[in-house]
Amino acid sequence: MIHPTTNQTLDTQPLQCEEDRGEPLDLAGKHLVLGLSGGIACYKSAELCRALIKAGATVQVVMTEAAGQFITPVTMQALSGRPVYTSQWDSRPAGGVANSMAHINLSREADAILIAPCSADFLAKLAHGRADDLLSLMCLARPLDKVPLLLAPAMNREMYAHPATQRNLAQLQADGATVLGVGTGFQACGETGDGRMLEPEQLLEDMIAFFAPKVLAGQRVLVTAGPTYEAIDPVRGITNLSSGKMGFAIARAAREAGAEVTLVAGPVSLSTPRGVIRIDVKSAQNMLEAVVSLAPAASVFIATAAVADWRPAAPSQQKIKKDGSGQAPSLTFAENVDILATVAQSAAGQSGVLFCVGFAAESHDLHENAQAKRLRKKVPLLVGNIGPDTFGQDHNALLLVDAHGSTALPRASKLFLARRLVREIATRIKGTSANAQATT
Ligand code: CTP
């Protein structure tokens, strides 16, 4: 379909869910063993099981005897749609094999084993290679090179902080396990601190990231996102309709791809992607200061923020009052510094040490405007989109413009597009020790 104002071929179908659009589910084709050891956090594992399945995985649940004190195998069987295994003496066929060796068969077919919750006791058991129940037996018997082990610890804060637990966690990491971390906050025991099991949606995000190809490993990515807010007086200001969703999706996708990611966010109400460092700013000036201080440590800069072009030149320190004359106050504006152009035209930006990517929110003539903007800002890659078609929405269509031409990415979810864009960036910076770039 041709866009009415840009003449670009863009898919502007009404919004559909990811499955309808043919976007693969995040864990499609993955078979996971979800292991539950004993802890009150078992109640979250029911939700986690559902979330993993909703994301496309098949889930085989294995529970310790202690886990059975907190949640029943029947619940987990109903949610996973598979019989739950709890005992090494269980003679039912497992993994389609009737040799009474569930500890072998269940792990052989798995793409990963996730223990959630992983209690302090179970950590200790794993760290010592003990194998006196089905779950620990299965972890020990898994092929180390083929079946990764991921752990979501859950315990009281004192148990978590105890040197023995920390020693066991370090040992398990040295043995190749991935420790997904813990949450902080109110605990079932009434105390507050580190040791809560991560929330199901956080664990899901971590599992998806775990399987993502690490095409940006070793890169340090700096992203700007959202609108800026330019004060008129202490209670009023000027902003725009940017939701920040595209920038947040890019930060998440870059993190999934193995980069260290810092996100400089204007005023938005979005949760921070897992593993991303977030710096909240308000005005374009705040955003410029944050970016200029962070850019020297970055190897990729992606400017998705809808930075206000102008700010009130002299914001009032006090609320501007109506004076009853019917006369509106007149505002004069000053132009904000162009953050992207400032960074892209720095020595690092021009030498290619810092690969800079700009966005262009246009209302018409997308290709021409995007190409002109790319040359004006001196960036190797500029991503065009139609602002009114995407601001605040979960979907977008992109036009990638570089020195060689343009590539259209049809309308899809912002996360799907962000992952495509990350792959495009990785391809462009691949194979160059310094990120070589062409700006003409
Ligand atoms: N940008 C920036 N700092 C500004 C203005 C824009 O970093 N003060 C960045 C945006 O984050 C985006 C790119 O520049 O990556 C283009 O932004 P856009 O608003 O599309 O263009 P403008 O430069 O504002 O140009 P115009 O409004 O004339 O289209």
CSV table of C-alpha atoms and ligand atoms in Angstrom, one decimal:
chain,number,residue,atom,x,y,z
A,1,MET,CA,0.0,0.0,0.0
A,2,ILE,CA,1.3,3.5,-0.9
A,3,HIS,CA,1.3,6.0,1.9
A,4,PRO,CA,-1.0,8.9,0.8
A,5,THR,CA,1.4,11.7,1.7
A,6,THR,CA,4.8,10.1,1.4
A,7,ASN,CA,4.4,7.9,-1.6
A,8,GLN,CA,6.3,5.2,0.4
A,9,THR,CA,5.2,1.6,0.3
A,10,LEU,CA,4.0,1.1,3.9
A,11,ASP,CA,1.7,-1.4,5.5
A,12,THR,CA,-0.9,0.8,7.2
A,13,GLN,CA,-3.3,-2.0,8.1
A,14,PRO,CA,-5.2,-1.4,11.3
A,15,LEU,CA,-3.6,-2.7,14.5
A,16,GLN,CA,-3.5,-6.4,15.0
A,17,CYS,CA,-2.0,-8.6,17.7
A,18,GLU,CA,1.4,-10.0,17.1
A,19,GLU,CA,0.1,-13.5,16.2
A,20,ASP,CA,-2.3,-12.1,13.6
A,21,ARG,CA,0.6,-10.2,12.0
A,22,GLY,CA,2.7,-13.4,11.7
A,23,GLU,CA,5.3,-12.2,14.1
A,24,PRO,CA,6.8,-15.3,15.8
A,25,LEU,CA,6.1,-15.6,19.5
A,26,ASP,CA,9.1,-14.8,21.6
A,27,LEU,CA,9.7,-18.3,22.8
A,28,ALA,CA,8.2,-20.2,19.9
A,29,GLY,CA,9.8,-23.7,19.5
A,30,LYS,CA,11.5,-23.6,22.9
A,31,HIS,CA,11.0,-26.5,25.3
A,32,LEU,CA,11.7,-25.5,28.9
A,33,VAL,CA,11.9,-27.5,32.1
A,34,LEU,CA,10.5,-25.4,34.9
A,35,GLY,CA,11.8,-26.6,38.2
A,36,LEU,CA,10.1,-25.6,41.5
A,37,SER,CA,11.9,-26.0,44.8
A,38,GLY,CA,10.3,-25.2,48.2
A,39,GLY,CA,9.4,-21.6,48.9
A,40,ILE,CA,6.4,-19.3,49.2
A,41,ALA,CA,7.4,-17.8,45.8
A,42,CYS,CA,5.9,-21.0,44.2
A,43,TYR,CA,2.7,-19.1,43.9
A,44,LYS,CA,4.4,-16.9,41.3
A,45,SER,CA,5.6,-20.0,39.4
A,46,ALA,CA,2.0,-20.7,38.4
A,47,GLU,CA,1.8,-17.3,36.7
A,48,LEU,CA,5.3,-17.8,35.2
A,49,CYS,CA,4.3,-21.1,33.7
A,50,ARG,CA,1.4,-19.4,32.0
A,51,ALA,CA,3.5,-16.6,30.8
A,52,LEU,CA,6.1,-18.9,29.3
A,53,ILE,CA,3.4,-20.9,27.5
A,54,LYS,CA,1.7,-17.7,26.2
A,55,ALA,CA,5.1,-16.7,24.8
A,56,GLY,CA,5.2,-19.9,22.7
A,57,ALA,CA,7.2,-22.3,24.9
A,58,THR,CA,6.3,-25.8,25.9
A,59,VAL,CA,6.9,-26.3,29.6
A,60,GLN,CA,7.6,-29.4,31.6
A,61,VAL,CA,7.2,-28.9,35.3
A,62,VAL,CA,9.4,-30.8,37.8
A,63,MET,CA,8.8,-30.2,41.5
A,64,THR,CA,10.7,-31.0,44.7
A,65,GLU,CA,8.8,-32.5,47.6
A,66,ALA,CA,9.2,-29.2,49.5
A,67,ALA,CA,7.6,-27.3,46.5
A,68,GLY,CA,4.6,-29.6,46.9
A,69,GLN,CA,4.0,-28.0,50.3
A,70,PHE,CA,3.4,-24.6,48.7
A,71,ILE,CA,1.6,-25.5,45.4
A,72,THR,CA,0.1,-28.7,44.2
A,73,PRO,CA,1.3,-30.6,41.1
A,74,VAL,CA,-2.3,-30.6,40.0
A,75,THR,CA,-2.2,-26.8,39.6
A,76,MET,CA,1.0,-26.9,37.6
A,77,GLN,CA,-0.2,-29.8,35.5
A,78,ALA,CA,-3.4,-27.9,34.6
A,79,LEU,CA,-1.4,-24.8,33.7
A,80,SER,CA,1.4,-26.6,31.7
A,81,GLY,CA,-0.9,-29.1,30.1
A,82,ARG,CA,1.6,-31.9,30.9
A,83,PRO,CA,2.0,-34.4,33.8
A,84,VAL,CA,4.2,-33.0,36.5
A,85,TYR,CA,7.2,-35.1,37.8
A,86,THR,CA,8.1,-35.0,41.4
A,87,SER,CA,10.0,-38.2,42.2
A,88,GLN,CA,13.1,-40.0,40.8
A,89,TRP,CA,11.1,-43.3,41.5
A,90,ASP,CA,8.3,-42.2,39.1
A,91,SER,CA,8.1,-45.0,36.5
A,92,ARG,CA,5.8,-43.2,34.1
A,93,PRO,CA,7.4,-42.7,30.6
A,94,ALA,CA,9.2,-39.3,30.6
A,95,GLY,CA,10.2,-37.5,27.5
A,96,GLY,CA,8.4,-40.3,25.5
A,97,VAL,CA,10.8,-43.0,26.9
A,98,ALA,CA,9.6,-45.7,29.3
A,99,ASN,CA,13.0,-46.6,30.9
A,100,SER,CA,12.1,-45.2,34.4
A,101,MET,CA,14.8,-42.6,34.0
A,102,ALA,CA,13.0,-39.3,34.2
A,103,HIS,CA,16.1,-37.5,35.4
A,104,ILE,CA,17.8,-38.3,32.1
A,105,ASN,CA,14.9,-38.1,29.6
A,106,LEU,CA,13.4,-34.9,30.8
A,107,SER,CA,16.6,-32.9,30.5
A,108,ARG,CA,17.6,-34.3,27.1
A,109,GLU,CA,14.7,-32.7,25.3
A,110,ALA,CA,15.0,-29.3,27.1
A,111,ASP,CA,16.4,-26.1,25.5
A,112,ALA,CA,16.9,-24.9,29.1
A,113,ILE,CA,16.1,-25.6,32.7
A,114,LEU,CA,14.8,-22.8,34.8
A,115,ILE,CA,14.6,-23.3,38.6
A,116,ALA,CA,12.0,-20.8,39.9
A,117,PRO,CA,11.9,-20.5,42.9
A,118,CYS,CA,15.4,-21.7,43.7
A,119,SER,CA,15.5,-22.0,47.5
A,120,ALA,CA,18.7,-21.5,49.6
A,121,ASP,CA,18.7,-25.2,50.3
A,122,PHE,CA,18.4,-26.1,46.6
A,123,LEU,CA,21.2,-23.8,45.7
A,124,ALA,CA,23.4,-25.5,48.3
A,125,LYS,CA,22.5,-28.8,46.9
A,126,LEU,CA,23.3,-27.8,43.3
A,127,ALA,CA,26.6,-26.2,44.3
A,128,HIS,CA,27.7,-29.5,45.8
A,129,GLY,CA,26.5,-31.6,43.0
A,130,ARG,CA,24.1,-33.5,45.3
A,131,ALA,CA,21.4,-35.5,43.6
A,132,ASP,CA,18.9,-37.0,46.1
A,133,ASP,CA,15.7,-36.0,44.4
A,134,LEU,CA,14.5,-35.8,40.8
A,135,LEU,CA,15.1,-32.1,40.2
A,136,SER,CA,18.7,-32.0,41.5
A,137,LEU,CA,19.4,-35.3,39.8
A,138,MET,CA,18.2,-33.9,36.6
A,139,CYS,CA,20.3,-30.7,36.9
A,140,LEU,CA,23.4,-32.9,37.6
A,141,ALA,CA,22.6,-35.3,34.7
A,142,ARG,CA,21.9,-32.6,32.1
A,143,PRO,CA,24.4,-32.3,29.2
A,144,LEU,CA,26.3,-29.1,30.3
A,145,ASP,CA,27.1,-28.0,26.8
A,146,LYS,CA,23.5,-28.3,25.5
A,147,VAL,CA,21.1,-27.6,28.3
A,148,PRO,CA,21.7,-24.3,30.1
A,149,LEU,CA,20.6,-23.9,33.8
A,150,LEU,CA,19.0,-20.7,34.9
A,151,LEU,CA,18.3,-19.9,38.6
A,152,ALA,CA,15.8,-17.5,40.1
A,153,PRO,CA,16.7,-17.5,43.8
A,154,ALA,CA,13.9,-16.8,46.4
A,155,MET,CA,14.5,-16.6,50.1
A,156,ASN,CA,14.6,-14.4,53.2
A,157,ARG,CA,17.0,-11.5,53.0
A,158,GLU,CA,19.3,-12.9,55.8
A,159,MET,CA,19.5,-16.2,54.0
A,160,TYR,CA,20.3,-14.5,50.7
A,161,ALA,CA,23.0,-12.3,52.3
A,162,HIS,CA,24.6,-15.2,54.2
A,163,PRO,CA,28.1,-15.9,53.0
A,164,ALA,CA,27.2,-19.5,52.4
A,165,THR,CA,24.5,-18.6,50.0
A,166,GLN,CA,26.6,-16.0,48.2
A,167,ARG,CA,29.4,-18.6,48.0
A,168,ASN,CA,27.0,-21.1,46.5
A,169,LEU,CA,25.8,-18.6,44.0
A,170,ALA,CA,29.3,-17.7,42.9
A,171,GLN,CA,30.2,-21.4,42.6
A,172,LEU,CA,27.1,-22.1,40.5
A,173,GLN,CA,28.0,-19.3,38.2
A,174,ALA,CA,31.5,-20.6,37.9
A,175,ASP,CA,30.0,-23.9,37.0
A,176,GLY,CA,28.1,-22.3,34.1
A,177,ALA,CA,24.7,-21.6,35.6
A,178,THR,CA,23.0,-18.2,34.9
A,179,VAL,CA,21.7,-16.5,38.1
A,180,LEU,CA,18.9,-14.2,37.2
A,181,GLY,CA,19.1,-12.1,40.3
A,182,VAL,CA,16.5,-11.3,43.0
A,183,GLY,CA,14.0,-8.6,43.7
A,184,THR,CA,14.0,-6.2,46.6
A,185,GLY,CA,11.1,-5.4,48.8
A,186,PHE,CA,8.6,-6.7,51.3
A,187,GLN,CA,9.0,-10.4,52.0
A,188,ALA,CA,6.5,-13.0,53.1
A,189,CYS,CA,8.3,-13.3,56.4
A,190,GLY,CA,7.5,-9.6,57.1
A,191,GLU,CA,11.0,-8.4,56.6
A,192,THR,CA,12.1,-6.1,53.8
A,193,GLY,CA,15.2,-6.5,51.7
A,194,ASP,CA,16.9,-8.5,48.9
A,195,GLY,CA,15.8,-12.1,48.1
A,196,ARG,CA,12.3,-11.9,46.6
A,197,MET,CA,11.9,-14.0,43.5
A,198,LEU,CA,11.7,-11.8,40.4
A,199,GLU,CA,8.2,-11.2,39.1
A,200,PRO,CA,6.9,-13.6,36.4
A,201,GLU,CA,7.1,-10.9,33.7
A,202,GLN,CA,10.7,-10.1,34.7
A,203,LEU,CA,11.6,-13.7,34.5
A,204,LEU,CA,9.9,-14.0,31.1
A,205,GLU,CA,11.8,-11.0,29.8
A,206,ASP,CA,15.1,-12.6,31.1
A,207,MET,CA,14.2,-15.9,29.4
A,208,ILE,CA,13.5,-14.2,26.1
A,209,ALA,CA,16.7,-12.2,26.3
A,210,PHE,CA,18.7,-15.4,27.2
A,211,PHE,CA,17.8,-17.0,23.9
A,212,ALA,CA,18.3,-13.8,21.8
A,213,PRO,CA,21.4,-13.9,19.4
A,214,LYS,CA,24.1,-11.7,21.0
A,215,VAL,CA,24.7,-9.5,17.9
A,216,LEU,CA,25.7,-6.5,20.0
A,217,ALA,CA,27.9,-8.2,22.5
A,218,GLY,CA,30.6,-5.9,23.7
A,219,GLN,CA,28.8,-2.7,22.5
A,220,ARG,CA,27.7,0.1,24.8
A,221,VAL,CA,24.5,1.6,23.5
A,222,LEU,CA,23.1,5.0,24.5
A,223,VAL,CA,19.4,5.6,23.6
A,224,THR,CA,17.3,8.7,24.0
A,225,ALA,CA,13.5,8.2,24.2
A,226,GLY,CA,10.2,10.0,24.9
A,227,PRO,CA,9.3,13.7,24.6
A,228,THR,CA,10.9,16.6,26.4
A,229,TYR,CA,9.0,19.1,28.6
A,230,GLU,CA,9.8,22.7,28.3
A,231,ALA,CA,8.5,24.8,31.2
A,232,ILE,CA,6.4,28.0,30.7
A,233,ASP,CA,6.1,28.5,34.4
A,234,PRO,CA,6.2,26.1,37.4
A,235,VAL,CA,2.8,24.5,36.6
A,236,ARG,CA,2.7,24.7,32.8
A,237,GLY,CA,4.8,23.6,29.9
A,238,ILE,CA,5.1,22.5,26.3
A,239,THR,CA,5.6,18.9,25.3
A,240,ASN,CA,4.5,16.5,22.5
A,241,LEU,CA,2.7,13.2,22.0
A,242,SER,CA,5.7,10.9,22.0
A,243,SER,CA,5.0,7.9,24.3
A,244,GLY,CA,8.7,6.7,24.4
A,245,LYS,CA,7.6,3.2,23.4
A,246,MET,CA,9.9,2.9,20.3
A,247,GLY,CA,12.9,4.1,22.3
A,248,PHE,CA,12.2,1.7,25.2
A,249,ALA,CA,11.7,-1.2,22.7
A,250,ILE,CA,15.0,-0.4,21.2
A,251,ALA,CA,16.7,-0.3,24.6
A,252,ARG,CA,15.2,-3.6,25.4
A,253,ALA,CA,16.2,-5.1,22.0
A,254,ALA,CA,19.8,-3.9,22.3
A,255,ARG,CA,20.0,-5.3,25.8
A,256,GLU,CA,18.6,-8.7,24.6
A,257,ALA,CA,21.3,-8.5,21.9
A,258,GLY,CA,24.0,-8.4,24.6
A,259,ALA,CA,24.8,-4.7,24.7
A,260,GLU,CA,25.3,-2.6,27.8
A,261,VAL,CA,22.4,-0.1,27.5
A,262,THR,CA,21.8,3.3,29.0
A,263,LEU,CA,18.4,4.9,28.3
A,264,VAL,CA,18.0,8.7,28.7
A,265,ALA,CA,14.2,9.1,29.0
A,266,GLY,CA,12.0,12.1,28.9
A,267,PRO,CA,8.8,12.2,31.0
A,268,VAL,CA,7.1,8.9,30.2
A,269,SER,CA,5.3,6.3,32.3
A,270,LEU,CA,6.9,3.2,31.0
A,271,SER,CA,8.7,0.5,33.0
A,272,THR,CA,12.4,0.2,32.4
A,273,PRO,CA,13.5,-2.8,30.4
A,274,ARG,CA,15.4,-5.4,32.3
A,275,GLY,CA,19.1,-4.8,32.7
A,276,VAL,CA,18.9,-1.3,31.2
A,277,ILE,CA,20.3,1.7,33.1
A,278,ARG,CA,17.7,4.5,33.0
A,279,ILE,CA,18.3,8.2,33.5
A,280,ASP,CA,15.2,10.3,33.7
A,281,VAL,CA,15.3,13.9,32.3
A,282,LYS,CA,12.7,16.6,31.7
A,283,SER,CA,13.8,19.3,29.3
A,284,ALA,CA,15.9,19.2,26.1
A,285,GLN,CA,18.7,20.9,28.0
A,286,ASN,CA,18.6,18.2,30.7
A,287,MET,CA,18.7,15.5,27.9
A,288,LEU,CA,21.6,17.2,26.2
A,289,GLU,CA,23.6,17.4,29.4
A,290,ALA,CA,23.0,13.7,30.2
A,291,VAL,CA,23.8,12.6,26.6
A,292,VAL,CA,27.0,14.7,26.3
A,293,SER,CA,28.3,13.2,29.6
A,294,LEU,CA,27.4,9.6,28.6
A,295,ALA,CA,28.4,9.6,24.9
A,296,PRO,CA,32.2,9.3,25.4
A,297,ALA,CA,31.6,5.9,26.9
A,298,ALA,CA,29.2,4.7,24.2
A,299,SER,CA,29.9,2.9,20.9
A,300,VAL,CA,26.4,3.3,19.5
A,301,PHE,CA,24.0,6.3,19.9
A,302,ILE,CA,20.4,5.9,19.0
A,303,ALA,CA,18.3,9.1,19.2
A,304,THR,CA,14.7,8.2,19.2
A,305,ALA,CA,13.5,11.1,21.5
A,306,ALA,CA,11.1,13.6,20.2
A,307,VAL,CA,13.1,16.5,21.5
A,308,ALA,CA,11.3,19.9,21.6
A,309,ASP,CA,12.7,22.1,19.0
A,310,TRP,CA,12.0,25.2,21.0
A,311,ARG,CA,11.6,26.2,24.6
A,312,PRO,CA,10.1,29.3,26.2
A,313,ALA,CA,13.0,31.8,26.2
A,314,ALA,CA,12.3,33.1,29.7
A,315,PRO,CA,10.2,30.7,31.8
A,316,SER,CA,8.4,32.5,34.6
A,317,GLN,CA,9.6,31.5,38.1
A,318,GLN,CA,6.0,32.0,39.4
A,319,LYS,CA,2.7,30.9,38.0
A,320,ILE,CA,1.6,33.3,35.3
A,321,LYS,CA,-1.8,34.7,36.5
A,322,LYS,CA,-4.7,36.0,34.4
A,323,ASP,CA,-4.9,39.8,34.8
A,324,GLY,CA,-8.5,40.1,33.8
A,325,SER,CA,-7.7,42.0,30.6
A,326,GLY,CA,-8.6,39.1,28.4
A,327,GLN,CA,-5.1,39.4,26.9
A,328,ALA,CA,-3.1,36.1,26.6
A,329,PRO,CA,0.5,36.3,27.7
A,330,SER,CA,2.9,36.4,24.8
A,331,LEU,CA,5.7,33.8,24.7
A,332,THR,CA,9.0,34.1,23.0
A,333,PHE,CA,10.9,31.0,22.1
A,334,ALA,CA,14.6,29.9,21.9
A,335,GLU,CA,15.8,27.0,19.8
A,336,ASN,CA,17.1,24.0,21.6
A,337,VAL,CA,20.5,22.5,20.8
A,338,ASP,CA,20.2,19.5,18.4
A,339,ILE,CA,21.4,16.6,20.6
A,340,LEU,CA,21.8,14.1,17.8
A,341,ALA,CA,23.7,16.5,15.5
A,342,THR,CA,26.0,17.6,18.4
A,343,VAL,CA,27.0,14.0,19.1
A,344,ALA,CA,27.1,12.8,15.5
A,345,GLN,CA,29.4,15.7,14.6
A,346,SER,CA,31.8,15.1,17.5
A,347,ALA,CA,35.2,13.5,16.7
A,348,ALA,CA,33.9,10.1,17.9
A,349,GLY,CA,30.8,10.4,15.7
A,350,GLN,CA,32.6,11.4,12.6
A,351,SER,CA,35.5,8.9,13.0
A,352,GLY,CA,33.0,6.0,13.4
A,353,VAL,CA,34.1,5.1,16.9
A,354,LEU,CA,30.5,6.1,17.9
A,355,PHE,CA,27.9,4.8,15.4
A,356,CYS,CA,25.0,7.3,15.4
A,357,VAL,CA,21.4,6.5,14.4
A,358,GLY,CA,18.8,9.2,14.1
A,359,PHE,CA,15.0,9.1,13.9
A,360,ALA,CA,12.9,11.4,11.8
A,361,ALA,CA,9.3,12.0,12.7
A,362,GLU,CA,7.7,13.4,9.6
A,363,SER,CA,4.2,14.1,8.4
A,364,HIS,CA,4.9,13.9,4.6
A,365,ASP,CA,7.5,13.1,2.0
A,366,LEU,CA,9.1,10.6,4.3
A,367,HIS,CA,11.9,9.4,2.0
A,368,GLU,CA,13.1,12.9,0.9
A,369,ASN,CA,12.8,14.4,4.3
A,370,ALA,CA,14.6,11.5,6.0
A,371,GLN,CA,17.5,11.5,3.5
A,372,ALA,CA,17.9,15.3,3.8
A,373,LYS,CA,17.8,15.0,7.6
A,374,ARG,CA,20.5,12.2,7.5
A,375,LEU,CA,22.8,14.4,5.5
A,376,ARG,CA,22.1,17.5,7.5
A,377,LYS,CA,22.8,15.8,10.8
A,378,LYS,CA,25.7,13.7,9.4
A,379,VAL,CA,24.6,10.3,10.6
A,380,PRO,CA,25.2,7.0,8.8
A,381,LEU,CA,21.7,5.7,9.4
A,382,LEU,CA,18.4,7.5,9.8
A,383,VAL,CA,15.1,5.9,10.6
A,384,GLY,CA,12.1,7.6,9.2
A,385,ASN,CA,8.5,7.2,10.4
A,386,ILE,CA,5.2,9.1,10.1
A,387,GLY,CA,4.7,10.8,13.5
A,388,PRO,CA,0.9,10.9,13.6
A,389,ASP,CA,0.7,7.2,12.5
A,390,THR,CA,2.9,6.1,15.5
A,391,PHE,CA,2.9,8.5,18.4
A,392,GLY,CA,1.4,6.6,21.4
A,393,GLN,CA,0.8,3.4,19.5
A,394,ASP,CA,2.2,-0.1,19.9
A,395,HIS,CA,2.9,-0.5,16.2
A,396,ASN,CA,4.9,1.4,13.6
A,397,ALA,CA,6.4,1.2,10.1
A,398,LEU,CA,9.9,2.3,9.5
A,399,LEU,CA,12.0,3.5,6.6
A,400,LEU,CA,15.8,3.0,7.1
A,401,VAL,CA,17.8,5.5,5.1
A,402,ASP,CA,21.6,5.3,4.6
A,403,ALA,CA,24.2,6.2,2.1
A,404,HIS,CA,23.2,3.3,-0.1
A,405,GLY,CA,19.5,3.9,-0.3
A,406,SER,CA,16.5,2.9,1.8
A,407,THR,CA,14.8,-0.2,3.3
A,408,ALA,CA,11.2,-0.3,4.4
A,409,LEU,CA,10.2,-2.3,7.5
A,410,PRO,CA,6.5,-2.8,7.2
A,411,ARG,CA,4.1,-2.1,10.0
A,412,ALA,CA,4.7,-4.3,13.0
A,413,SER,CA,4.9,-4.1,16.8
A,414,LYS,CA,7.5,-1.7,18.0
A,415,LEU,CA,9.5,-4.5,19.8
A,416,PHE,CA,9.6,-6.5,16.6
A,417,LEU,CA,10.8,-3.5,14.6
A,418,ALA,CA,13.3,-2.7,17.4
A,419,ARG,CA,14.8,-6.1,17.1
A,420,ARG,CA,15.1,-5.8,13.3
A,421,LEU,CA,16.7,-2.4,13.7
A,422,VAL,CA,19.2,-3.8,16.2
A,423,ARG,CA,20.2,-6.5,13.7
A,424,GLU,CA,20.6,-3.8,11.0
A,425,ILE,CA,22.8,-1.8,13.3
A,426,ALA,CA,24.8,-4.9,14.2
A,427,THR,CA,25.4,-5.7,10.5
A,428,ARG,CA,26.6,-2.2,9.8
A,429,ILE,CA,29.1,-2.1,12.7
A,430,LYS,CA,30.2,-5.7,12.4
A,431,GLY,CA,33.7,-6.5,11.4
A,432,THR,CA,35.1,-3.1,12.1
A,433,SER,CA,37.2,-2.6,15.3
A,434,ALA,CA,36.3,1.1,15.0
A,435,ASN,CA,32.8,1.4,13.9
A,436,ALA,CA,33.4,2.5,10.3
A,437,GLN,CA,30.7,4.6,8.8
A,438,ALA,CA,29.7,6.5,5.7
A,439,THR,CA,27.9,9.8,6.1
A,440,THR,CA,27.7,10.8,2.5
B,1,CTP,N1,16.9,15.6,17.8
B,1,CTP,C1,17.8,15.9,18.8
B,1,CTP,N2,17.8,17.1,19.4
B,1,CTP,C2,16.9,18.1,18.9
B,1,CTP,C3,16.0,17.8,17.9
B,1,CTP,C4,16.0,16.5,17.3
B,1,CTP,O1,18.5,15.0,19.2
B,1,CTP,N3,16.9,19.2,19.5
B,1,CTP,C5,17.0,14.2,17.1
B,1,CTP,C6,15.8,13.3,17.4
B,1,CTP,O2,16.0,12.6,18.5
B,1,CTP,C7,15.8,12.5,16.1
B,1,CTP,C8,16.3,13.5,15.0
B,1,CTP,O3,17.0,14.5,15.7
B,1,CTP,O4,16.7,11.4,16.2
B,1,CTP,C9,15.3,14.1,14.2
B,1,CTP,O5,14.3,14.7,14.9
B,1,CTP,P1,13.0,15.4,14.2
B,1,CTP,O6,12.2,16.0,15.3
B,1,CTP,O7,12.4,14.4,13.3
B,1,CTP,O8,13.7,16.5,13.4
B,1,CTP,P2,14.2,17.9,13.7
B,1,CTP,O9,15.7,17.9,13.7
B,1,CTP,O10,13.5,18.5,14.8
B,1,CTP,O11,13.7,18.7,12.3
B,1,CTP,P3,12.3,19.1,11.8
B,1,CTP,O12,11.5,19.5,13.0
B,1,CTP,O13,12.6,20.3,11.0
B,1,CTP,O14,11.7,18.0,11.0
